[in-house]
Amino acid sequence: MTIAALEKCQTELTTNYEGFVKRKIQEGKLHDLFKFQMQVIHQITNWKDESEKIDIIDHIITIFKEACQELVICQNCAQPFNFRHCKNPSETEQGYRHVIELSCNDCGDYFTIAEGREVVTHFNWNVLGIVENLRRRSRGFTIKYTLANLGNPALINIPNNGGRPVVWIDGNQVLRKEDALKYWERAKSFLKGGKKQTDIPELQWYETEEAKVFIM
């Protein structure tokens, strides 16, 4: 086979793969495809050297980037997402874990798709920013942001030892800064008038060994 024929074959394979990636993205399977593709690459053992593996990954990531920029738009703003490829140190083995980040400049929505992770991380930069701003404005309590699953959008944690109450915002569920502000205002009103009460009718609550927790 001539060099020209080999180049033509390679071009056809790339074109076919690009079409396959686009179809899967349109089917809403970006996360599954990315995880599967990276898993297959890591299972291959007969690379000439590590640089060949890196080149293949970079080529595939470029195809994913072009497909995402063409097909994936923010549902809030109808704008294309920024695409970023990151390599984070693996927590379980040597080497790196590859991550795709999609972010919207307009509304602040942010998604991370990581190999080896079962779910897509979704949060909003603007919510994170306003929580930090509200923390500086809080008096007698504080407000914190977390991506741990709280089970509810927001909680008020009042320590049994008389410590400073904490308003927790679940970044997985609170995706608009207006909602974060709403929870802060409600918590401020509640704490100002009834933080020593446990029978406030508008808020359900439960108790742990360390604190009373009110659900907002």
mmCIF file of N, CA and C in Angstrom, residues 31-159:
data_model
loop_
_atom_site.group_PDB
_atom_site.id
_atom_site.type_symbol
_atom_site.label_atom_id
_atom_site.label_comp_id
_atom_site.label_asym_id
_atom_site.label_seq_id
_atom_site.Cartn_x
_atom_site.Cartn_y
_atom_site.Cartn_z
ATOM 1 N N HIS A 31 -20.694 11.661 28.175
ATOM 2 C CA HIS A 31 -20.017 11.139 29.362
ATOM 3 C C HIS A 31 -19.652 9.665 29.191
ATOM 4 N N ASP A 32 -20.623 8.863 28.777
ATOM 5 C CA ASP A 32 -20.384 7.423 28.611
ATOM 6 C C ASP A 32 -19.317 7.154 27.554
ATOM 7 N N LEU A 33 -19.378 7.880 26.451
ATOM 8 C CA LEU A 33 -18.413 7.661 25.371
ATOM 9 C C LEU A 33 -17.004 8.044 25.814
ATOM 10 N N PHE A 34 -16.875 9.167 26.494
ATOM 11 C CA PHE A 34 -15.556 9.609 26.946
ATOM 12 C C PHE A 34 -14.944 8.596 27.914
ATOM 13 N N LYS A 35 -15.729 8.137 28.877
ATOM 14 C CA LYS A 35 -15.222 7.151 29.836
ATOM 15 C C LYS A 35 -14.791 5.870 29.127
ATOM 16 N N PHE A 36 -15.645 5.392 28.203
ATOM 17 C CA PHE A 36 -15.343 4.149 27.495
ATOM 18 C C PHE A 36 -14.092 4.301 26.639
ATOM 19 N N GLN A 37 -13.982 5.426 25.943
ATOM 20 C CA GLN A 37 -12.840 5.629 25.061
ATOM 21 C C GLN A 37 -11.530 5.657 25.849
ATOM 22 N N MET A 38 -11.530 6.344 26.977
ATOM 23 C CA MET A 38 -10.318 6.412 27.783
ATOM 24 C C MET A 38 -9.981 5.049 28.387
ATOM 25 N N GLN A 39 -11.000 4.302 28.755
ATOM 26 C CA GLN A 39 -10.770 2.962 29.299
ATOM 27 C C GLN A 39 -10.105 2.062 28.262
ATOM 28 N N VAL A 40 -10.585 2.131 27.027
ATOM 29 C CA VAL A 40 -10.007 1.321 25.953
ATOM 30 C C VAL A 40 -8.540 1.686 25.737
ATOM 31 N N ILE A 41 -8.246 2.971 25.719
ATOM 32 C CA ILE A 41 -6.864 3.419 25.501
ATOM 33 C C ILE A 41 -5.937 2.886 26.593
ATOM 34 N N HIS A 42 -6.395 2.955 27.840
ATOM 35 C CA HIS A 42 -5.553 2.506 28.946
ATOM 36 C C HIS A 42 -5.353 0.989 28.941
ATOM 37 N N GLN A 43 -6.274 0.260 28.319
ATOM 38 C CA GLN A 43 -6.154 -1.201 28.282
ATOM 39 C C GLN A 43 -5.164 -1.678 27.221
ATOM 40 N N ILE A 44 -4.854 -0.820 26.273
ATOM 41 C CA ILE A 44 -3.878 -1.188 25.237
ATOM 42 C C ILE A 44 -2.478 -1.199 25.853
ATOM 43 N N THR A 45 -1.749 -2.274 25.613
ATOM 44 C CA THR A 45 -0.433 -2.429 26.247
ATOM 45 C C THR A 45 0.734 -2.394 25.266
ATOM 46 N N ASN A 46 0.441 -2.430 23.966
ATOM 47 C CA ASN A 46 1.536 -2.546 22.987
ATOM 48 C C ASN A 46 1.879 -1.217 22.315
ATOM 49 N N TRP A 47 1.799 -0.102 23.093
ATOM 50 C CA TRP A 47 2.256 1.173 22.556
ATOM 51 C C TRP A 47 3.763 1.112 22.318
ATOM 52 N N LYS A 48 4.223 1.800 21.293
ATOM 53 C CA LYS A 48 5.672 1.868 21.058
ATOM 54 C C LYS A 48 6.369 2.542 22.231
ATOM 55 N N ASP A 49 5.762 3.616 22.708
ATOM 56 C CA ASP A 49 6.246 4.295 23.907
ATOM 57 C C ASP A 49 5.114 5.164 24.437
ATOM 58 N N GLU A 50 5.351 5.814 25.558
ATOM 59 C CA GLU A 50 4.306 6.615 26.192
ATOM 60 C C GLU A 50 3.891 7.794 25.322
ATOM 61 N N SER A 51 4.812 8.321 24.531
ATOM 62 C CA SER A 51 4.484 9.474 23.691
ATOM 63 C C SER A 51 3.442 9.115 22.636
ATOM 64 N N GLU A 52 3.465 7.876 22.140
ATOM 65 C CA GLU A 52 2.461 7.459 21.159
ATOM 66 C C GLU A 52 1.072 7.462 21.790
ATOM 67 N N LYS A 53 0.986 6.967 23.013
ATOM 68 C CA LYS A 53 -0.291 6.963 23.735
ATOM 69 C C LYS A 53 -0.789 8.386 23.963
ATOM 70 N N ILE A 54 0.118 9.271 24.342
ATOM 71 C CA ILE A 54 -0.250 10.669 24.582
ATOM 72 C C ILE A 54 -0.746 11.325 23.297
ATOM 73 N N ASP A 55 -0.089 11.043 22.181
ATOM 74 C CA ASP A 55 -0.504 11.610 20.894
ATOM 75 C C ASP A 55 -1.916 11.158 20.523
ATOM 76 N N ILE A 56 -2.222 9.888 20.753
ATOM 77 C CA ILE A 56 -3.555 9.369 20.442
ATOM 78 C C ILE A 56 -4.605 10.039 21.318
ATOM 79 N N ILE A 57 -4.302 10.162 22.605
ATOM 80 C CA ILE A 57 -5.252 10.819 23.508
ATOM 81 C C ILE A 57 -5.484 12.263 23.081
ATOM 82 N N ASP A 58 -4.419 12.981 22.752
ATOM 83 C CA ASP A 58 -4.561 14.374 22.313
ATOM 84 C C ASP A 58 -5.403 14.469 21.048
ATOM 85 N N HIS A 59 -5.207 13.526 20.132
ATOM 86 C CA HIS A 59 -5.979 13.519 18.883
ATOM 87 C C HIS A 59 -7.461 13.285 19.170
ATOM 88 N N ILE A 60 -7.749 12.338 20.043
ATOM 89 C CA ILE A 60 -9.139 12.039 20.393
ATOM 90 C C ILE A 60 -9.778 13.218 21.119
ATOM 91 N N ILE A 61 -9.039 13.837 22.032
ATOM 92 C CA ILE A 61 -9.571 14.990 22.758
ATOM 93 C C ILE A 61 -9.892 16.126 21.791
ATOM 94 N N THR A 62 -9.060 16.314 20.777
ATOM 95 C CA THR A 62 -9.323 17.345 19.768
ATOM 96 C C THR A 62 -10.628 17.070 19.034
ATOM 97 N N ILE A 63 -10.876 15.809 18.712
ATOM 98 C CA ILE A 63 -12.132 15.443 18.049
ATOM 99 C C ILE A 63 -13.318 15.722 18.970
ATOM 100 N N PHE A 64 -13.193 15.363 20.241
ATOM 101 C CA PHE A 64 -14.253 15.648 21.210
ATOM 102 C C PHE A 64 -14.485 17.157 21.317
ATOM 103 N N LYS A 65 -13.411 17.932 21.350
ATOM 104 C CA LYS A 65 -13.529 19.387 21.476
ATOM 105 C C LYS A 65 -14.292 19.972 20.297
ATOM 106 N N GLU A 66 -13.913 19.602 19.088
ATOM 107 C CA GLU A 66 -14.575 20.140 17.900
ATOM 108 C C GLU A 66 -16.046 19.746 17.863
ATOM 109 N N ALA A 67 -16.347 18.504 18.256
ATOM 110 C CA ALA A 67 -17.738 18.054 18.257
ATOM 111 C C ALA A 67 -18.553 18.796 19.313
ATOM 112 N N CYS A 68 -17.978 18.986 20.500
ATOM 113 C CA CYS A 68 -18.692 19.692 21.566
ATOM 114 C C CYS A 68 -18.950 21.145 21.193
ATOM 115 N N GLN A 69 -17.952 21.803 20.616
ATOM 116 C CA GLN A 69 -18.122 23.203 20.244
ATOM 117 C C GLN A 69 -19.157 23.374 19.143
ATOM 118 N N GLU A 70 -19.353 22.340 18.354
ATOM 119 C CA GLU A 70 -20.352 22.397 17.292
ATOM 120 C C GLU A 70 -21.751 22.057 17.797
ATOM 121 N N LEU A 71 -21.853 21.153 18.771
ATOM 122 C CA LEU A 71 -23.152 20.569 19.104
ATOM 123 C C LEU A 71 -23.666 20.881 20.504
ATOM 124 N N VAL A 72 -22.780 21.145 21.455
ATOM 125 C CA VAL A 72 -23.212 21.292 22.847
ATOM 126 C C VAL A 72 -23.341 22.771 23.186
ATOM 127 N N ILE A 73 -24.544 23.182 23.584
ATOM 128 C CA ILE A 73 -24.782 24.576 23.949
ATOM 129 C C ILE A 73 -25.394 24.642 25.345
ATOM 130 N N CYS A 74 -25.233 25.774 25.983
ATOM 131 C CA CYS A 74 -25.806 25.990 27.307
ATOM 132 C C CYS A 74 -27.326 26.085 27.201
ATOM 133 N N GLN A 75 -28.023 25.327 28.014
ATOM 134 C CA GLN A 75 -29.484 25.346 27.976
ATOM 135 C C GLN A 75 -30.051 26.647 28.519
ATOM 136 N N ASN A 76 -29.269 27.360 29.317
ATOM 137 C CA ASN A 76 -29.741 28.635 29.861
ATOM 138 C C ASN A 76 -29.568 29.780 28.873
ATOM 139 N N CYS A 77 -28.447 29.764 28.146
ATOM 140 C CA CYS A 77 -28.063 30.918 27.333
ATOM 141 C C CYS A 77 -28.035 30.649 25.834
ATOM 142 N N ALA A 78 -28.178 29.383 25.447
ATOM 143 C CA ALA A 78 -28.095 28.992 24.030
ATOM 144 C C ALA A 78 -26.767 29.416 23.412
ATOM 145 N N GLN A 79 -25.712 29.403 24.231
ATOM 146 C CA GLN A 79 -24.375 29.755 23.765
ATOM 147 C C GLN A 79 -23.472 28.522 23.820
ATOM 148 N N PRO A 80 -22.496 28.416 22.916
ATOM 149 C CA PRO A 80 -21.558 27.289 22.984
ATOM 150 C C PRO A 80 -20.747 27.334 24.281
ATOM 151 N N PHE A 81 -20.431 26.171 24.790
ATOM 152 C CA PHE A 81 -19.602 26.085 25.988
ATOM 153 C C PHE A 81 -18.122 26.274 25.649
ATOM 154 N N ASN A 82 -17.385 26.811 26.600
ATOM 155 C CA ASN A 82 -15.931 26.723 26.534
ATOM 156 C C ASN A 82 -15.532 25.277 26.812
ATOM 157 N N PHE A 83 -14.529 24.802 26.099
ATOM 158 C CA PHE A 83 -14.059 23.422 26.262
ATOM 159 C C PHE A 83 -12.637 23.452 26.786
ATOM 160 N N ARG A 84 -12.381 22.665 27.823
ATOM 161 C CA ARG A 84 -11.035 22.606 28.402
ATOM 162 C C ARG A 84 -10.698 21.169 28.766
ATOM 163 N N HIS A 85 -9.502 20.753 28.399
ATOM 164 C CA HIS A 85 -9.017 19.415 28.737
ATOM 165 C C HIS A 85 -7.985 19.538 29.848
ATOM 166 N N CYS A 86 -8.191 18.783 30.937
ATOM 167 C CA CYS A 86 -7.275 18.823 32.074
ATOM 168 C C CYS A 86 -6.720 17.430 32.345
ATOM 169 N N LYS A 87 -5.539 17.400 32.926
ATOM 170 C CA LYS A 87 -4.943 16.146 33.384
ATOM 171 C C LYS A 87 -4.660 16.280 34.874
ATOM 172 N N ASN A 88 -5.429 15.547 35.665
ATOM 173 C CA ASN A 88 -5.265 15.587 37.114
ATOM 174 C C ASN A 88 -4.562 14.320 37.598
ATOM 175 N N PRO A 89 -3.697 14.425 38.601
ATOM 176 C CA PRO A 89 -3.045 13.223 39.133
ATOM 177 C C PRO A 89 -4.074 12.190 39.576
ATOM 178 N N SER A 90 -3.874 10.943 39.199
ATOM 179 C CA SER A 90 -4.797 9.874 39.568
ATOM 180 C C SER A 90 -4.719 9.602 41.063
ATOM 181 N N GLU A 91 -5.885 9.351 41.675
ATOM 182 C CA GLU A 91 -5.924 9.079 43.108
ATOM 183 C C GLU A 91 -5.649 7.609 43.418
ATOM 184 N N THR A 92 -5.729 6.743 42.399
ATOM 185 C CA THR A 92 -5.644 5.305 42.648
ATOM 186 C C THR A 92 -4.447 4.631 41.996
ATOM 187 N N GLU A 93 -3.818 5.277 41.031
ATOM 188 C CA GLU A 93 -2.713 4.637 40.324
ATOM 189 C C GLU A 93 -1.775 5.699 39.769
ATOM 190 N N GLN A 94 -0.663 5.256 39.223
ATOM 191 C CA GLN A 94 0.280 6.196 38.638
ATOM 192 C C GLN A 94 -0.306 6.810 37.370
ATOM 193 N N GLY A 95 0.158 8.003 37.057
ATOM 194 C CA GLY A 95 -0.315 8.658 35.848
ATOM 195 C C GLY A 95 -1.367 9.704 36.139
ATOM 196 N N TYR A 96 -2.129 10.035 35.100
ATOM 197 C CA TYR A 96 -3.094 11.118 35.191
ATOM 198 C C TYR A 96 -4.500 10.630 34.869
ATOM 199 N N ARG A 97 -5.467 11.380 35.375
ATOM 200 C CA ARG A 97 -6.865 11.159 35.030
ATOM 201 C C ARG A 97 -7.293 12.312 34.125
ATOM 202 N N HIS A 98 -7.823 11.979 32.980
ATOM 203 C CA HIS A 98 -8.203 12.999 32.001
ATOM 204 C C HIS A 98 -9.621 13.498 32.283
ATOM 205 N N VAL A 99 -9.776 14.804 32.159
ATOM 206 C CA VAL A 99 -11.036 15.458 32.498
ATOM 207 C C VAL A 99 -11.404 16.438 31.397
ATOM 208 N N ILE A 100 -12.689 16.467 31.038
ATOM 209 C CA ILE A 100 -13.233 17.480 30.134
ATOM 210 C C ILE A 100 -14.045 18.466 30.970
ATOM 211 N N GLU A 101 -13.793 19.740 30.768
ATOM 212 C CA GLU A 101 -14.559 20.785 31.441
ATOM 213 C C GLU A 101 -15.322 21.597 30.402
ATOM 214 N N LEU A 102 -16.612 21.796 30.642
ATOM 215 C CA LEU A 102 -17.463 22.624 29.795
ATOM 216 C C LEU A 102 -18.007 23.756 30.652
ATOM 217 N N SER A 103 -17.800 24.993 30.228
ATOM 218 C CA SER A 103 -18.245 26.130 31.031
ATOM 219 C C SER A 103 -18.890 27.189 30.154
ATOM 220 N N CYS A 104 -19.835 27.915 30.756
ATOM 221 C CA CYS A 104 -20.548 28.984 30.050
ATOM 222 C C CYS A 104 -20.130 30.335 30.626
ATOM 223 N N ASN A 105 -19.657 31.226 29.775
ATOM 224 C CA ASN A 105 -19.241 32.552 30.230
ATOM 225 C C ASN A 105 -20.412 33.398 30.693
ATOM 226 N N ASP A 106 -21.587 33.179 30.107
ATOM 227 C CA ASP A 106 -22.726 34.046 30.389
ATOM 228 C C ASP A 106 -23.367 33.747 31.739
ATOM 229 N N CYS A 107 -23.766 32.491 31.973
ATOM 230 C CA CYS A 107 -24.517 32.172 33.190
ATOM 231 C C CYS A 107 -23.666 31.530 34.274
ATOM 232 N N GLY A 108 -22.453 31.074 33.929
ATOM 233 C CA GLY A 108 -21.577 30.484 34.933
ATOM 234 C C GLY A 108 -21.739 28.997 35.138
ATOM 235 N N ASP A 109 -22.598 28.340 34.363
ATOM 236 C CA ASP A 109 -22.738 26.888 34.496
ATOM 237 C C ASP A 109 -21.431 26.191 34.137
ATOM 238 N N TYR A 110 -21.155 25.115 34.852
ATOM 239 C CA TYR A 110 -19.856 24.452 34.724
ATOM 240 C C TYR A 110 -20.053 22.954 34.901
ATOM 241 N N PHE A 111 -19.529 22.173 33.944
ATOM 242 C CA PHE A 111 -19.640 20.717 33.987
ATOM 243 C C PHE A 111 -18.242 20.110 33.904
ATOM 244 N N THR A 112 -18.010 19.044 34.668
ATOM 245 C CA THR A 112 -16.770 18.284 34.524
ATOM 246 C C THR A 112 -17.119 16.829 34.251
ATOM 247 N N ILE A 113 -16.470 16.276 33.234
ATOM 248 C CA ILE A 113 -16.643 14.879 32.849
ATOM 249 C C ILE A 113 -15.277 14.221 32.988
ATOM 250 N N ALA A 114 -15.156 13.290 33.913
ATOM 251 C CA ALA A 114 -13.852 12.706 34.221
ATOM 252 C C ALA A 114 -13.877 11.201 34.021
ATOM 253 N N GLU A 115 -12.799 10.689 33.460
ATOM 254 C CA GLU A 115 -12.692 9.237 33.351
ATOM 255 C C GLU A 115 -12.620 8.639 34.756
ATOM 256 N N GLY A 116 -13.307 7.522 34.929
ATOM 257 C CA GLY A 116 -13.321 6.873 36.232
ATOM 258 C C GLY A 116 -14.352 7.429 37.186
ATOM 259 N N ARG A 117 -15.049 8.487 36.798
ATOM 260 C CA ARG A 117 -16.083 9.057 37.659
ATOM 261 C C ARG A 117 -17.456 8.709 37.085
ATOM 262 N N GLU A 118 -18.359 8.250 37.945
ATOM 263 C CA GLU A 118 -19.637 7.727 37.470
ATOM 264 C C GLU A 118 -20.646 8.819 37.125
ATOM 265 N N VAL A 119 -20.474 10.004 37.662
ATOM 266 C CA VAL A 119 -21.448 11.069 37.426
ATOM 267 C C VAL A 119 -20.743 12.308 36.887
ATOM 268 N N VAL A 120 -21.512 13.140 36.213
ATOM 269 C CA VAL A 120 -21.020 14.432 35.740
ATOM 270 C C VAL A 120 -21.177 15.448 36.869
ATOM 271 N N THR A 121 -20.108 16.172 37.172
ATOM 272 C CA THR A 121 -20.194 17.229 38.173
ATOM 273 C C THR A 121 -20.745 18.490 37.518
ATOM 274 N N HIS A 122 -21.770 19.064 38.137
ATOM 275 C CA HIS A 122 -22.414 20.255 37.585
ATOM 276 C C HIS A 122 -22.582 21.272 38.705
ATOM 277 N N PHE A 123 -22.021 22.436 38.529
ATOM 278 C CA PHE A 123 -22.238 23.516 39.477
ATOM 279 C C PHE A 123 -22.186 24.843 38.734
ATOM 280 N N ASN A 124 -22.337 25.938 39.470
ATOM 281 C CA ASN A 124 -22.383 27.255 38.848
ATOM 282 C C ASN A 124 -21.386 28.188 39.532
ATOM 283 N N TRP A 125 -20.478 28.752 38.727
ATOM 284 C CA TRP A 125 -19.451 29.642 39.275
ATOM 285 C C TRP A 125 -20.059 30.866 39.945
ATOM 286 N N ASN A 126 -21.164 31.384 39.406
ATOM 287 C CA ASN A 126 -21.763 32.585 39.973
ATOM 288 C C ASN A 126 -22.338 32.323 41.361
ATOM 289 N N VAL A 127 -22.867 31.103 41.570
ATOM 290 C CA VAL A 127 -23.364 30.745 42.902
ATOM 291 C C VAL A 127 -22.200 30.684 43.887
ATOM 292 N N LEU A 128 -21.112 30.062 43.465
ATOM 293 C CA LEU A 128 -19.919 29.999 44.315
ATOM 294 C C LEU A 128 -19.442 31.402 44.676
ATOM 295 N N GLY A 129 -19.471 32.310 43.707
ATOM 296 C CA GLY A 129 -19.031 33.677 43.949
ATOM 297 C C GLY A 129 -19.925 34.436 44.905
ATOM 298 N N ILE A 130 -21.246 34.271 44.752
ATOM 299 C CA ILE A 130 -22.145 35.029 45.623
ATOM 300 C C ILE A 130 -22.124 34.478 47.042
ATOM 301 N N VAL A 131 -21.894 33.174 47.191
ATOM 302 C CA VAL A 131 -21.775 32.612 48.539
ATOM 303 C C VAL A 131 -20.576 33.227 49.255
ATOM 304 N N GLU A 132 -19.479 33.394 48.552
ATOM 305 C CA GLU A 132 -18.305 34.030 49.156
ATOM 306 C C GLU A 132 -18.612 35.478 49.533
ATOM 307 N N ASN A 133 -19.355 36.176 48.683
ATOM 308 C CA ASN A 133 -19.746 37.550 48.983
ATOM 309 C C ASN A 133 -20.673 37.608 50.193
ATOM 310 N N LEU A 134 -21.633 36.682 50.257
ATOM 311 C CA LEU A 134 -22.574 36.645 51.379
ATOM 312 C C LEU A 134 -21.872 36.261 52.680
ATOM 313 N N ARG A 135 -20.846 35.443 52.583
ATOM 314 C CA ARG A 135 -20.087 35.069 53.781
ATOM 315 C C ARG A 135 -19.501 36.309 54.451
ATOM 316 N N ARG A 136 -19.007 37.228 53.646
ATOM 317 C CA ARG A 136 -18.416 38.449 54.204
ATOM 318 C C ARG A 136 -19.480 39.370 54.797
ATOM 319 N N ARG A 137 -20.714 39.240 54.322
ATOM 320 C CA ARG A 137 -21.800 40.090 54.816
ATOM 321 C C ARG A 137 -22.534 39.489 56.007
ATOM 322 N N SER A 138 -22.281 38.228 56.317
ATOM 323 C CA SER A 138 -23.018 37.544 57.382
ATOM 324 C C SER A 138 -22.543 38.011 58.753
ATOM 325 N N ARG A 139 -23.494 38.181 59.665
ATOM 326 C CA ARG A 139 -23.198 38.575 61.039
ATOM 327 C C ARG A 139 -23.867 37.578 61.983
ATOM 328 N N GLY A 140 -23.072 36.988 62.858
ATOM 329 C CA GLY A 140 -23.612 36.030 63.818
ATOM 330 C C GLY A 140 -23.742 34.623 63.271
ATOM 331 N N PHE A 141 -23.498 34.447 61.996
ATOM 332 C CA PHE A 141 -23.505 33.120 61.368
ATOM 333 C C PHE A 141 -22.620 33.196 60.134
ATOM 334 N N THR A 142 -22.378 32.082 59.524
ATOM 335 C CA THR A 142 -21.607 32.075 58.289
ATOM 336 C C THR A 142 -22.320 31.228 57.245
ATOM 337 N N ILE A 143 -21.895 31.338 56.016
ATOM 338 C CA ILE A 143 -22.477 30.563 54.928
ATOM 339 C C ILE A 143 -21.339 29.888 54.170
ATOM 340 N N LYS A 144 -21.549 28.620 53.808
ATOM 341 C CA LYS A 144 -20.516 27.851 53.122
ATOM 342 C C LYS A 144 -21.107 27.115 51.926
ATOM 343 N N TYR A 145 -20.247 26.835 50.980
ATOM 344 C CA TYR A 145 -20.620 26.177 49.723
ATOM 345 C C TYR A 145 -19.960 24.808 49.683
ATOM 346 N N THR A 146 -20.716 23.800 49.246
ATOM 347 C CA THR A 146 -20.147 22.461 49.153
ATOM 348 C C THR A 146 -20.685 21.735 47.925
ATOM 349 N N LEU A 147 -19.873 20.835 47.383
ATOM 350 C CA LEU A 147 -20.322 19.942 46.318
ATOM 351 C C LEU A 147 -20.592 18.544 46.851
ATOM 352 N N ALA A 148 -20.485 18.372 48.168
ATOM 353 C CA ALA A 148 -20.938 17.125 48.783
ATOM 354 C C ALA A 148 -22.462 17.100 48.734
ATOM 355 N N ASN A 149 -23.029 15.943 48.584
ATOM 356 C CA ASN A 149 -24.481 15.827 48.470
ATOM 357 C C ASN A 149 -25.130 15.990 49.841
ATOM 358 N N LEU A 150 -25.803 17.116 50.051
ATOM 359 C CA LEU A 150 -26.460 17.374 51.329
ATOM 360 C C LEU A 150 -27.827 16.719 51.425
ATOM 361 N N GLY A 151 -28.379 16.331 50.286
ATOM 362 C CA GLY A 151 -29.728 15.779 50.281
ATOM 363 C C GLY A 151 -30.799 16.843 50.146
ATOM 364 N N ASN A 152 -30.434 18.094 50.385
ATOM 365 C CA ASN A 152 -31.338 19.239 50.250
ATOM 366 C C ASN A 152 -30.544 20.411 49.692
ATOM 367 N N PRO A 153 -31.210 21.364 49.052
ATOM 368 C CA PRO A 153 -30.477 22.505 48.489
ATOM 369 C C PRO A 153 -29.716 23.319 49.529
ATOM 370 N N ALA A 154 -30.311 23.454 50.718
ATOM 371 C CA ALA A 154 -29.666 24.270 51.748
ATOM 372 C C ALA A 154 -30.052 23.768 53.132
ATOM 373 N N LEU A 155 -29.109 23.855 54.055
ATOM 374 C CA LEU A 155 -29.322 23.445 55.441
ATOM 375 C C LEU A 155 -28.768 24.517 56.373
ATOM 376 N N ILE A 156 -29.386 24.625 57.556
ATOM 377 C CA ILE A 156 -28.840 25.460 58.623
ATOM 378 C C ILE A 156 -28.340 24.530 59.717
ATOM 379 N N ASN A 157 -27.072 24.614 60.024
ATOM 380 C CA ASN A 157 -26.459 23.770 61.044
ATOM 381 C C ASN A 157 -26.174 24.621 62.276
ATOM 382 N N ILE A 158 -26.846 24.297 63.387
ATOM 383 C CA ILE A 158 -26.664 25.053 64.622
ATOM 384 C C ILE A 158 -25.986 24.151 65.643
ATOM 385 N N PRO A 159 -24.706 24.376 65.935
ATOM 386 C CA PRO A 159 -23.961 23.500 66.848
ATOM 387 C C PRO A 159 -24.570 23.477 68.248
#
